[in-house]
Amino acid sequence: MRRMWRSEDPAATDFEVEQNILFNRYQYLSSGDSFRNGKCELLVDGGDRTEQVNCLEQQHIDAIDGGDYGATHFKDDGSAFWGEVLPENSLTRRLGDLLILLHKRYPDGHWDNFLQEDMSTPAWANIVFSGHSQGSGHVAYLAQTKNINGAVMISGPQDECTGCPEGTAFWIDELYASTSDTPYTALAQGQEPLFPVMEDNWKRMKATNPSINWITADPQSTDFGLMTTAHDAYASPLFTDVTYADTSTCGGKEHCSVAIDDSVPYIKKSDGETFYLYEASVWPSILKAGSGLTGKNKRGKIKKGKRSKGGKIGKSVKSGKKGKLR
């Protein structure tokens, strides 16, 4: 999928950047974030929280690189925390394989811009990652451990050291490998049960890494979502209080309402044509700002000397559910 973004800055009318956008699922870890947080708490040994903190990080490692941490740690009933992720099913391998295939099929499409010199590993520094729910936590972890081109976090991260004393640090509190010009954006529904956890994580990210682009880590309202700009999304995390769609079949309706097809607020014509509310300005704003395309801040470049012809890639890290981001 290719999308053309035009700057909203009137002084930059000639600014136009082409983005290649890929949607790709990793092997879904069979444990939602709140359940994962609870399972990790089972590893507390007396007052020692070390393994609980490690557990929060290991789920991301299993998803991104492959691993069996979840498959070798068990609840009291004997069930595994989450399933094993073979290396070939990891986010890294699936994305690399997809880029190799695209480069093979379309050799003039510049897909090799997004592969490292070994032509098998993703060139992290050239890719903007977005994710919803569990996927947003993986995006934040990628930004923390690799130098990525941009991070778009929807309804997350939801990692929480449940029951930990105030001030207990975990992976989100560590310094980030992504450079100071890597843009971050975030969006959530303000009534989500874990919204306070997300808000706390955004603030912790900013506190540890003051160079993150947000002027404030306090989330700002998008109101009805009709006038949100990329500058708004660049300046702070965003939240919406618009009610989920009456067609929602999702268990966490507020949580799903910012990304999942049947839960996103919409208007519909008598002929059946549907317009999803966040298409108007919210989704474009978080994606543009997360790609550094805020008009005056024209960061859309390929890092580390890679060819810039053909734009840069936006990679969606799915939460294991069908979503709609246009």
CSV table of C-alpha atoms in Angstrom, one decimal:
chain,number,residue,atom,x,y,z
A,1,MET,CA,0.0,0.0,0.0
A,2,ARG,CA,1.3,3.4,-0.9
A,3,ARG,CA,0.1,6.7,0.6
A,4,MET,CA,1.0,10.2,-0.3
A,5,TRP,CA,1.2,12.8,2.6
A,6,ARG,CA,1.0,16.5,1.8
A,7,SER,CA,2.1,19.0,4.4
A,8,GLU,CA,-0.5,20.9,6.3
A,9,ASP,CA,1.9,23.9,6.5
A,10,PRO,CA,0.7,26.6,4.0
A,11,ALA,CA,4.3,27.7,3.6
A,12,ALA,CA,5.3,24.3,2.4
A,13,THR,CA,2.9,23.6,-0.4
A,14,ASP,CA,5.5,21.7,-2.5
A,15,PHE,CA,6.2,19.2,0.3
A,16,GLU,CA,5.0,15.8,-0.6
A,17,VAL,CA,6.4,12.4,0.5
A,18,GLU,CA,5.5,8.9,-0.6
A,19,GLN,CA,5.3,6.2,2.0
A,20,ASN,CA,5.2,2.5,1.6
A,21,ILE,CA,2.9,1.0,4.2
A,22,LEU,CA,3.0,-2.7,5.2
A,23,PHE,CA,0.5,-4.5,7.4
A,24,ASN,CA,2.0,-7.7,8.9
A,25,ARG,CA,1.1,-9.8,11.8
A,26,TYR,CA,3.6,-11.5,14.2
A,27,GLN,CA,2.7,-14.7,15.9
A,28,TYR,CA,0.1,-13.6,18.4
A,29,LEU,CA,1.1,-14.3,22.0
A,30,SER,CA,-1.8,-16.1,23.6
A,31,SER,CA,-2.0,-13.7,26.5
A,32,GLY,CA,-3.5,-10.2,26.6
A,33,ASP,CA,-1.5,-7.5,28.3
A,34,SER,CA,-3.5,-7.4,31.6
A,35,PHE,CA,-3.2,-11.2,31.8
A,36,ARG,CA,0.5,-11.0,31.0
A,37,ASN,CA,1.0,-8.4,33.8
A,38,GLY,CA,-0.8,-10.7,36.2
A,39,LYS,CA,1.1,-13.8,35.1
A,40,CYS,CA,4.4,-12.0,35.6
A,41,GLU,CA,3.4,-11.1,39.1
A,42,LEU,CA,3.2,-14.8,39.9
A,43,LEU,CA,7.0,-14.9,39.7
A,44,VAL,CA,7.5,-12.7,42.8
A,45,ASP,CA,9.7,-14.5,45.2
A,46,GLY,CA,9.0,-13.2,48.7
A,47,GLY,CA,9.7,-9.5,48.3
A,48,ASP,CA,12.0,-10.0,45.3
A,49,ARG,CA,10.5,-8.6,42.1
A,50,THR,CA,13.5,-9.3,39.8
A,51,GLU,CA,11.9,-12.1,37.8
A,52,GLN,CA,8.6,-10.3,37.6
A,53,VAL,CA,10.4,-7.3,36.0
A,54,ASN,CA,12.3,-9.7,33.7
A,55,CYS,CA,9.1,-11.4,32.6
A,56,LEU,CA,7.6,-8.1,31.3
A,57,GLU,CA,10.6,-7.7,29.0
A,58,GLN,CA,10.7,-11.3,27.9
A,59,GLN,CA,7.3,-11.3,26.3
A,60,HIS,CA,8.5,-8.6,23.9
A,61,ILE,CA,11.7,-10.5,23.2
A,62,ASP,CA,9.7,-13.7,22.4
A,63,ALA,CA,7.5,-11.8,19.9
A,64,ILE,CA,10.3,-9.8,18.3
A,65,ASP,CA,13.1,-12.3,18.1
A,66,GLY,CA,11.4,-15.6,18.9
A,67,GLY,CA,11.8,-17.5,22.2
A,68,ASP,CA,10.3,-19.9,24.7
A,69,TYR,CA,10.2,-17.9,27.9
A,70,GLY,CA,6.4,-17.9,28.1
A,71,ALA,CA,6.3,-21.6,27.2
A,72,THR,CA,8.7,-22.5,30.0
A,73,HIS,CA,6.9,-20.5,32.8
A,74,PHE,CA,3.6,-21.8,34.2
A,75,LYS,CA,0.6,-20.7,36.1
A,76,ASP,CA,-0.6,-22.7,39.1
A,77,ASP,CA,-2.9,-24.8,36.9
A,78,GLY,CA,0.1,-25.9,34.8
A,79,SER,CA,-0.7,-23.8,31.7
A,80,ALA,CA,2.1,-21.9,30.1
A,81,PHE,CA,2.2,-18.1,30.3
A,82,TRP,CA,2.1,-17.9,26.5
A,83,GLY,CA,3.0,-20.0,23.6
A,84,GLU,CA,6.5,-20.5,22.2
A,85,VAL,CA,7.5,-18.3,19.2
A,86,LEU,CA,9.8,-20.0,16.8
A,87,PRO,CA,12.4,-17.7,15.2
A,88,GLU,CA,10.8,-18.0,11.8
A,89,ASN,CA,7.5,-16.7,13.3
A,90,SER,CA,9.0,-13.7,15.1
A,91,LEU,CA,8.4,-10.2,14.0
A,92,THR,CA,12.0,-9.8,12.9
A,93,ARG,CA,12.0,-12.8,10.7
A,94,ARG,CA,8.5,-12.3,9.2
A,95,LEU,CA,9.2,-8.7,8.3
A,96,GLY,CA,12.6,-9.6,6.9
A,97,ASP,CA,11.1,-12.4,4.8
A,98,LEU,CA,8.4,-10.1,3.5
A,99,LEU,CA,10.9,-7.4,2.5
A,100,ILE,CA,13.1,-10.0,0.8
A,101,LEU,CA,10.0,-11.2,-1.2
A,102,LEU,CA,9.0,-7.7,-2.2
A,103,HIS,CA,12.5,-6.8,-3.3
A,104,LYS,CA,12.6,-10.0,-5.4
A,105,ARG,CA,9.3,-9.4,-7.0
A,106,TYR,CA,9.7,-5.7,-7.5
A,107,PRO,CA,13.5,-5.1,-7.9
A,108,ASP,CA,12.9,-1.4,-8.9
A,109,GLY,CA,10.7,-0.7,-5.9
A,110,HIS,CA,13.6,0.2,-3.6
A,111,TRP,CA,12.5,-2.4,-1.0
A,112,ASP,CA,16.2,-3.1,-0.4
A,113,ASN,CA,16.3,0.3,1.3
A,114,PHE,CA,14.6,-1.4,4.3
A,115,LEU,CA,17.1,-4.3,4.6
A,116,GLN,CA,20.5,-4.2,6.1
A,117,GLU,CA,23.6,-5.1,4.2
A,118,ASP,CA,23.0,-8.8,4.8
A,119,MET,CA,19.8,-8.4,2.8
A,120,SER,CA,17.9,-10.4,5.3
A,121,THR,CA,17.5,-8.3,8.5
A,122,PRO,CA,15.2,-5.2,8.6
A,123,ALA,CA,17.0,-1.9,8.5
A,124,TRP,CA,15.4,-0.7,11.7
A,125,ALA,CA,16.6,2.9,11.3
A,126,ASN,CA,14.6,3.3,8.1
A,127,ILE,CA,11.3,1.9,9.3
A,128,VAL,CA,8.4,3.7,11.2
A,129,PHE,CA,6.6,1.1,13.3
A,130,SER,CA,3.0,1.4,14.5
A,131,GLY,CA,1.0,-1.0,16.7
A,132,HIS,CA,-2.2,-1.4,18.6
A,133,SER,CA,-2.7,-2.9,22.0
A,134,GLN,CA,0.0,-5.5,22.6
A,135,GLY,CA,1.6,-4.4,19.4
A,136,SER,CA,2.1,-0.9,20.7
A,137,GLY,CA,4.2,-2.3,23.6
A,138,HIS,CA,6.3,-4.1,21.0
A,139,VAL,CA,6.7,-0.8,19.1
A,140,ALA,CA,7.9,1.0,22.3
A,141,TYR,CA,10.3,-1.9,23.0
A,142,LEU,CA,11.7,-1.7,19.5
A,143,ALA,CA,12.3,2.0,20.0
A,144,GLN,CA,14.0,1.2,23.3
A,145,THR,CA,16.3,-1.5,22.0
A,146,LYS,CA,16.9,-0.5,18.4
A,147,ASN,CA,17.3,2.7,16.5
A,148,ILE,CA,14.0,2.9,14.6
A,149,ASN,CA,12.7,5.8,12.3
A,150,GLY,CA,9.5,6.4,14.2
A,151,ALA,CA,7.1,5.0,16.8
A,152,VAL,CA,3.2,5.1,16.6
A,153,MET,CA,1.6,3.6,19.7
A,154,ILE,CA,-2.1,3.0,19.8
A,155,SER,CA,-3.7,1.9,23.1
A,156,GLY,CA,-0.4,1.2,24.8
A,157,PRO,CA,2.1,0.4,26.1
A,158,GLN,CA,0.1,-1.5,28.7
A,159,ASP,CA,3.0,-3.0,30.6
A,160,GLU,CA,2.6,-2.7,34.4
A,161,CYS,CA,4.6,-4.1,37.2
A,162,THR,CA,1.5,-5.1,39.1
A,163,GLY,CA,1.8,-4.8,42.9
A,164,CYS,CA,5.4,-3.4,42.7
A,165,PRO,CA,6.4,-0.7,45.1
A,166,GLU,CA,6.3,2.8,43.7
A,167,GLY,CA,9.4,3.6,41.7
A,168,THR,CA,10.1,0.0,40.7
A,169,ALA,CA,11.8,0.3,37.3
A,170,PHE,CA,11.3,-2.1,34.3
A,171,TRP,CA,12.3,-2.0,30.7
A,172,ILE,CA,10.3,1.1,29.8
A,173,ASP,CA,12.4,3.2,32.2
A,174,GLU,CA,15.7,2.4,30.5
A,175,LEU,CA,17.4,4.7,28.0
A,176,TYR,CA,16.2,4.3,24.4
A,177,ALA,CA,18.5,3.2,21.5
A,178,SER,CA,16.5,5.3,19.0
A,179,THR,CA,18.1,8.6,18.4
A,180,SER,CA,16.9,12.0,19.6
A,181,ASP,CA,15.2,12.7,16.2
A,182,THR,CA,13.0,9.6,16.3
A,183,PRO,CA,9.4,10.9,16.6
A,184,TYR,CA,6.9,9.2,19.0
A,185,THR,CA,3.1,9.5,18.8
A,186,ALA,CA,0.4,7.9,20.9
A,187,LEU,CA,-3.4,7.6,20.9
A,188,ALA,CA,-5.9,5.9,23.2
A,189,GLN,CA,-9.5,6.0,24.2
A,190,GLY,CA,-9.7,7.8,27.6
A,191,GLN,CA,-12.2,5.3,29.1
A,192,GLU,CA,-10.0,2.2,28.5
A,193,PRO,CA,-9.5,0.3,31.7
A,194,LEU,CA,-5.7,0.4,31.3
A,195,PHE,CA,-5.6,4.1,30.1
A,196,PRO,CA,-4.0,5.1,33.5
A,197,VAL,CA,-1.3,2.5,32.8
A,198,MET,CA,-0.6,3.9,29.3
A,199,GLU,CA,-0.5,7.5,30.7
A,200,ASP,CA,2.0,6.5,33.3
A,201,ASN,CA,4.1,4.7,30.7
A,202,TRP,CA,4.2,7.7,28.4
A,203,LYS,CA,5.3,9.9,31.3
A,204,ARG,CA,8.0,7.4,32.3
A,205,MET,CA,9.3,7.2,28.7
A,206,LYS,CA,9.5,11.0,28.6
A,207,ALA,CA,11.1,11.2,32.1
A,208,THR,CA,13.9,8.8,31.1
A,209,ASN,CA,14.3,10.3,27.6
A,210,PRO,CA,13.8,14.0,27.8
A,211,SER,CA,14.7,14.3,24.1
A,212,ILE,CA,11.4,12.6,23.1
A,213,ASN,CA,9.5,15.1,21.0
A,214,TRP,CA,6.5,15.5,23.3
A,215,ILE,CA,6.3,19.0,24.8
A,216,THR,CA,4.2,17.3,27.5
A,217,ALA,CA,3.6,13.7,28.2
A,218,ASP,CA,0.1,14.5,29.6
A,219,PRO,CA,-2.3,13.3,26.9
A,220,GLN,CA,-4.4,16.0,25.2
A,221,SER,CA,-7.9,15.5,23.9
A,222,THR,CA,-8.7,15.2,20.2
A,223,ASP,CA,-12.3,16.5,21.0
A,224,PHE,CA,-14.5,15.0,18.2
A,225,GLY,CA,-11.4,14.2,16.1
A,226,LEU,CA,-12.2,16.5,13.2
A,227,MET,CA,-9.4,19.1,13.6
A,228,THR,CA,-6.4,17.2,15.0
A,229,THR,CA,-3.1,18.1,13.3
A,230,ALA,CA,0.2,16.4,13.0
A,231,HIS,CA,1.6,19.2,15.2
A,232,ASP,CA,-0.9,18.2,17.9
A,233,ALA,CA,0.2,14.6,17.6
A,234,TYR,CA,3.9,15.6,17.7
A,235,ALA,CA,3.5,17.7,20.8
A,236,SER,CA,1.9,15.2,23.2
A,237,PRO,CA,0.1,11.8,23.4
A,238,LEU,CA,-3.5,12.1,22.4
A,239,PHE,CA,-6.8,10.6,23.7
A,240,THR,CA,-10.4,10.5,22.6
A,241,ASP,CA,-13.6,10.2,24.6
A,242,VAL,CA,-15.8,9.5,21.6
A,243,THR,CA,-18.1,6.5,22.2
A,244,TYR,CA,-17.3,3.3,20.5
A,245,ALA,CA,-19.5,2.2,17.5
A,246,ASP,CA,-22.8,0.5,18.2
A,247,THR,CA,-21.7,-2.4,16.0
A,248,SER,CA,-18.8,-3.3,18.3
A,249,THR,CA,-18.4,-7.0,19.1
A,250,CYS,CA,-15.2,-6.5,20.9
A,251,GLY,CA,-14.8,-7.5,24.6
A,252,GLY,CA,-12.9,-4.3,25.4
A,253,LYS,CA,-15.0,-1.9,23.3
A,254,GLU,CA,-13.3,1.3,24.3
A,255,HIS,CA,-9.9,-0.3,23.7
A,256,CYS,CA,-10.9,-1.5,20.3
A,257,SER,CA,-12.6,1.7,19.2
A,258,VAL,CA,-9.4,3.4,18.1
A,259,ALA,CA,-8.3,0.7,15.7
A,260,ILE,CA,-10.7,-2.3,15.2
A,261,ASP,CA,-13.1,-2.2,12.2
A,262,ASP,CA,-16.4,-2.9,14.0
A,263,SER,CA,-15.7,-0.7,17.0
A,264,VAL,CA,-14.4,2.6,15.4
A,265,PRO,CA,-17.1,5.4,15.5
A,266,TYR,CA,-18.5,6.1,12.1
A,267,ILE,CA,-21.1,7.8,10.0
A,268,LYS,CA,-22.9,5.9,7.3
A,269,LYS,CA,-24.8,6.9,4.2
A,270,SER,CA,-28.1,5.3,3.1
A,271,ASP,CA,-26.3,3.5,0.3
A,272,GLY,CA,-24.0,1.8,2.9
A,273,GLU,CA,-20.9,3.9,2.3
A,274,THR,CA,-19.1,4.3,5.6
A,275,PHE,CA,-16.7,6.9,6.9
A,276,TYR,CA,-14.7,6.2,10.0
A,277,LEU,CA,-14.3,9.1,12.3
A,278,TYR,CA,-10.6,8.9,12.9
A,279,GLU,CA,-9.9,9.0,9.2
A,280,ALA,CA,-10.8,12.7,9.2
A,281,SER,CA,-7.7,13.8,11.1
A,282,VAL,CA,-6.6,11.6,14.0
A,283,TRP,CA,-5.1,8.6,12.2
A,284,PRO,CA,-3.4,10.8,9.5
A,285,SER,CA,-2.0,13.0,12.2
A,286,ILE,CA,-0.4,10.3,14.4
A,287,LEU,CA,1.0,8.6,11.3
A,288,LYS,CA,2.4,11.8,9.8
A,289,ALA,CA,3.9,13.0,13.0
A,290,GLY,CA,5.3,9.5,13.8
A,291,SER,CA,7.0,9.7,10.4
A,292,GLY,CA,8.4,13.1,11.1
A,293,LEU,CA,6.1,14.8,8.6
A,294,THR,CA,4.8,17.8,10.4
A,295,GLY,CA,5.3,20.4,7.7
A,296,LYS,CA,8.0,22.5,9.3
A,297,ASN,CA,9.7,19.4,10.7
A,298,LYS,CA,10.3,17.6,7.4
A,299,ARG,CA,12.2,14.6,8.8
A,300,GLY,CA,11.2,12.1,6.2
A,301,LYS,CA,14.6,10.7,5.4
A,302,ILE,CA,16.4,7.3,5.2
A,303,LYS,CA,19.0,6.9,7.9
A,304,LYS,CA,22.5,5.6,7.7
A,305,GLY,CA,23.2,6.4,4.1
A,306,LYS,CA,20.4,4.3,2.6
A,307,ARG,CA,18.9,5.5,-0.7
A,308,SER,CA,15.9,7.8,-0.1
A,309,LYS,CA,14.3,7.3,-3.5
A,310,GLY,CA,11.1,5.5,-2.9
A,311,GLY,CA,10.2,7.0,0.4
A,312,LYS,CA,10.3,5.3,3.8
A,313,ILE,CA,8.4,2.4,5.1
A,314,GLY,CA,5.7,2.3,7.8
A,315,LYS,CA,5.3,-1.0,9.5
A,316,SER,CA,2.1,-1.9,11.4
A,317,VAL,CA,2.7,-4.3,14.3
A,318,LYS,CA,-0.7,-6.0,14.7
A,319,SER,CA,-2.2,-7.0,18.0
A,320,GLY,CA,-3.5,-10.3,16.5
A,321,LYS,CA,-6.9,-8.7,15.5
A,322,LYS,CA,-8.1,-7.2,12.3
A,323,GLY,CA,-7.7,-3.5,12.4
A,324,LYS,CA,-8.4,-0.5,10.1
A,325,LEU,CA,-5.7,2.2,9.8
A,326,ARG,CA,-5.8,4.1,6.5
